[in-house]
Each structure stands twice: as C-alpha cells, then as structure tokens.
Short mmCIF file of C-alpha atoms in Angstrom, two decimals:
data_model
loop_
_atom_site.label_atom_id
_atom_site.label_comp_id
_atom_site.label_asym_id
_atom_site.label_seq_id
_atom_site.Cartn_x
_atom_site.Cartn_y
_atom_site.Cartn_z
CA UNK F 1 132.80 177.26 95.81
CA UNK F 2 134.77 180.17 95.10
CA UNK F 3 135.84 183.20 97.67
CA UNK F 4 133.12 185.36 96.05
CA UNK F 5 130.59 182.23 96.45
CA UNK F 6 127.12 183.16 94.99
CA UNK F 7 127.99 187.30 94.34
CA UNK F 8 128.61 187.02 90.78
CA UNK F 9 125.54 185.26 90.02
CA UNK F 10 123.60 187.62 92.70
CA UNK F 11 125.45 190.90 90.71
CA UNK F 12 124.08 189.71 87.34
CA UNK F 13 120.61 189.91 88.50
CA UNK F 14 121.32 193.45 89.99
CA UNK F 15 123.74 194.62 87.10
CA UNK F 16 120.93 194.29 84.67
CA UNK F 17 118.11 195.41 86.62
CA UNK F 18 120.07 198.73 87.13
CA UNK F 19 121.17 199.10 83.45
CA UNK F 20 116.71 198.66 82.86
CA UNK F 21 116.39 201.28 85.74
CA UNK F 22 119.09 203.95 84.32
CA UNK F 23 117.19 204.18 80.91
CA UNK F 24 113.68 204.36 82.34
CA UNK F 25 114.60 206.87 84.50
CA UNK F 26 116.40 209.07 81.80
CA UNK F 27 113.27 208.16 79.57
CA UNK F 28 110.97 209.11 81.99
CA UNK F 29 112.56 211.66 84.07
CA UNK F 30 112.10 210.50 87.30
CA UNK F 31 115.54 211.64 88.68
CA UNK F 32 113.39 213.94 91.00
CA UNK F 33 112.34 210.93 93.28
CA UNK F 34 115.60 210.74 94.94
CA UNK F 35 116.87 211.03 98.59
CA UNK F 36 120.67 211.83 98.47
CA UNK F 37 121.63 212.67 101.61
CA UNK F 38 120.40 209.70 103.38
CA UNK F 39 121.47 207.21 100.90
CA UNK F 40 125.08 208.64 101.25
CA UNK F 41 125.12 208.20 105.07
CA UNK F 42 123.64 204.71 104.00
CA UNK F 43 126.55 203.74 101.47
CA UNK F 44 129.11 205.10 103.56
CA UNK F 45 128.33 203.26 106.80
CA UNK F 46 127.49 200.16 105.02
CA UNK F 47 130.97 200.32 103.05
CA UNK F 48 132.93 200.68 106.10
CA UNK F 49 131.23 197.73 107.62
CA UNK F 50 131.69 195.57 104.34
CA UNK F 51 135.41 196.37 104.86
CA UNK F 52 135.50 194.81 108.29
CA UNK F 53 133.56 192.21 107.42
CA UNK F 54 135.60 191.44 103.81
CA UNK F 55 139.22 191.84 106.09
CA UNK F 56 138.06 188.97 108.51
CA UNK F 57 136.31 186.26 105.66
CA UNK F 58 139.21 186.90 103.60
CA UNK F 59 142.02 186.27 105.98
CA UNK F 60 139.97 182.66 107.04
CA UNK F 61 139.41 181.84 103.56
CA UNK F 62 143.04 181.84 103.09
CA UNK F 63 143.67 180.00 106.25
CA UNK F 64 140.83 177.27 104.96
CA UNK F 65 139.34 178.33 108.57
CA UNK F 66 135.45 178.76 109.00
CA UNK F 67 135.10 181.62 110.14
CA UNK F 68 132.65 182.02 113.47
CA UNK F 69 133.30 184.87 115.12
CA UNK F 70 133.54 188.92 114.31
CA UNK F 71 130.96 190.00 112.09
CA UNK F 72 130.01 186.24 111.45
CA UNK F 73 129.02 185.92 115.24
CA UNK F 74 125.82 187.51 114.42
CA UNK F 75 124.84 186.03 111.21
CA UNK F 76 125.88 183.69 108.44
CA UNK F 77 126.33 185.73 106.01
CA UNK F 78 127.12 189.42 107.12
CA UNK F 79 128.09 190.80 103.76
CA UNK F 80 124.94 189.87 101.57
CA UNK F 81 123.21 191.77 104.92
CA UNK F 82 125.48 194.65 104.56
CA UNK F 83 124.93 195.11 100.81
CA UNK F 84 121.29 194.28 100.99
CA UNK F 85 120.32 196.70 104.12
CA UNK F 86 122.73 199.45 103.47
CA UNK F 87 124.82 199.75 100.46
CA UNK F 88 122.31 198.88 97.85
CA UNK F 89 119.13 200.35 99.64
CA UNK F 90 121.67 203.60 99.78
CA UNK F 91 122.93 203.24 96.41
CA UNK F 92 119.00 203.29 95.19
CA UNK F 93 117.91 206.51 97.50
CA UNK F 94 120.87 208.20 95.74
CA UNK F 95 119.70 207.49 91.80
CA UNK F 96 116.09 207.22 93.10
CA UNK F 97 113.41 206.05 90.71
CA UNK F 98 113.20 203.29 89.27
CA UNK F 99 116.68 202.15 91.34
CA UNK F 100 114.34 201.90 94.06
CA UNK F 101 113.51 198.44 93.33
CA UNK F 102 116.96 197.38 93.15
CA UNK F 103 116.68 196.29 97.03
CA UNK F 104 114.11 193.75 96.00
CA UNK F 105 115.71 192.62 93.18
CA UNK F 106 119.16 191.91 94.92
CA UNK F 107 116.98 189.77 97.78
CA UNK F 108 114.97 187.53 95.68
CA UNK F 109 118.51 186.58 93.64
CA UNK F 110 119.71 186.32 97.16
CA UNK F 111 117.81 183.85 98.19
CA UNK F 112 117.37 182.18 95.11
CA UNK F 113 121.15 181.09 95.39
CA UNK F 114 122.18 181.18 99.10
CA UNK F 115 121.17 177.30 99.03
CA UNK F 116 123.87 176.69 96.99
CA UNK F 117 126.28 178.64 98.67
CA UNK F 118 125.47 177.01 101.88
CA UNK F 119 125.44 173.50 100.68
CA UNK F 120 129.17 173.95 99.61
CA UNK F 121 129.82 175.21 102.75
CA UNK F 122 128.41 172.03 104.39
CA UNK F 123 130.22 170.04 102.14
CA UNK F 124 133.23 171.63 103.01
CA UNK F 125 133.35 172.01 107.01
CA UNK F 126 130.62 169.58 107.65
CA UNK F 127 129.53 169.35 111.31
CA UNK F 128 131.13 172.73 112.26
CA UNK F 129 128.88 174.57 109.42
CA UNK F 130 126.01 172.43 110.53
CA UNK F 131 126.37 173.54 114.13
CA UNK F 132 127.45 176.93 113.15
CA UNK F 133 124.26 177.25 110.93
CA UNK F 134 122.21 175.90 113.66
CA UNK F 135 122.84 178.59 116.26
CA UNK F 136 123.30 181.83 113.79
CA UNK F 137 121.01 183.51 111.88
CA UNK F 138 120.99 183.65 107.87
CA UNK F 139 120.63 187.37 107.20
CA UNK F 140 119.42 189.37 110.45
CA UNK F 141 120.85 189.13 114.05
CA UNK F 142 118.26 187.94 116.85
CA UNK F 143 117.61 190.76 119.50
#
C-alpha cells in the first residue's frame, strides 16, 4: 500500500459528493444554513492536529518503522479521525447545506476501505500490527 493508503479512494467518494452538494445548494439556495464561525475553529484545530499527526507517519514511513506511539498511541488511524471529526465536519458547517452530509459520506467510504488498508498493514509488519491493532482503537480513543 501506498503512503496515502486508502485516502484517494476515500477523497473520490467525498470529491463528488461535494461537487452534487455545491450545485444543489446554488440551485436551491440554501447557503443560509451555515455555521461559519464554528466550523472555522473546527478546520483550524483539526488542521493543526493533522500536521502533527502527518510529521510523525511520514517520518516512520520513510524509516519502514510502524509507527506506535504519538498521535498513533491513541488510535490506529489518527488522521481519518482528524479529518472525519474536525476538518470535514468544519469544512461542512462553513458551506452548510447540503455539505452537511459530507461527514457521513466520508465515514461510510471510510469504512468501506479501512479493511484493506489494514490488511496491508498486517501483511507488512505482521505480529507487531496484530498486537498493535489489538490494544488500540480504530477511530476513537477509549476514556
């Protein structure tokens, strides 16, 4: 699997449910349903967390290391979280409409692929992604 593993498949889904969304909205004039100022705070935090995040994958990628700790001490797979809880849900309140939905559209190709992202991670680190996966949540840190 590639560095970007299942994202471009995951962004296709998105891509073209937000082109849909843009002309029903302009169509429709729903542009009034929109919460700015809380999707920016949204977008903003959730970008600077990607970066952390994106800095530590990307530096064990190149090392071939898996990487356990940092952001991926908490879950498996901390940037799908970060673009699923805050940039994208932010992204939506900004537009507003029918970008609302784009939350629930980015999940369900989320999880329709994550399988195969994690299986080439098994095949690839083998017992440490096993054990790794074992102890650390998918998408949401336990309390």
């Amino acid at each position: 699997m590639r560095f970007w593993g299942i994202e471009p498949k995951v962004a296709l889904f998105t891509f073209l449910y937000a082109l849909i969304s843009f002309y029903l909205n302009s169509a429709l004039g729903l542009q009034s349903l929109r919460f700015p100022e809380v999707g920016a705070i949204l977008v903003i935090v959730g970008v600077a967390l990607w970066l952390i995040c994106y800095l530590q994958v990307s530096k064990a990628y190149r090392e071939g290391e898996l990487l356990t700790n940092g952001c991926y001490s908490r879950v498996r797979h901390p940037i799908y979280s970060i673009w699923g809880l805050l940039i994208i849900p932010g992204f939506s309140l900004t537009i507003g409409g029918f970008m609302l939905g784009l939350p629930l559209v980015y999940w369900l190709a989320v999880v329709k692929f994550i399988g195969d992202e994690e299986k080439a991670l098994e095949e690839r680190f083998g017992d440490g992604w096993r054990e790794y996966a074992e102890r650390t949540p998918r998408f949401l840190p336990r309390l």
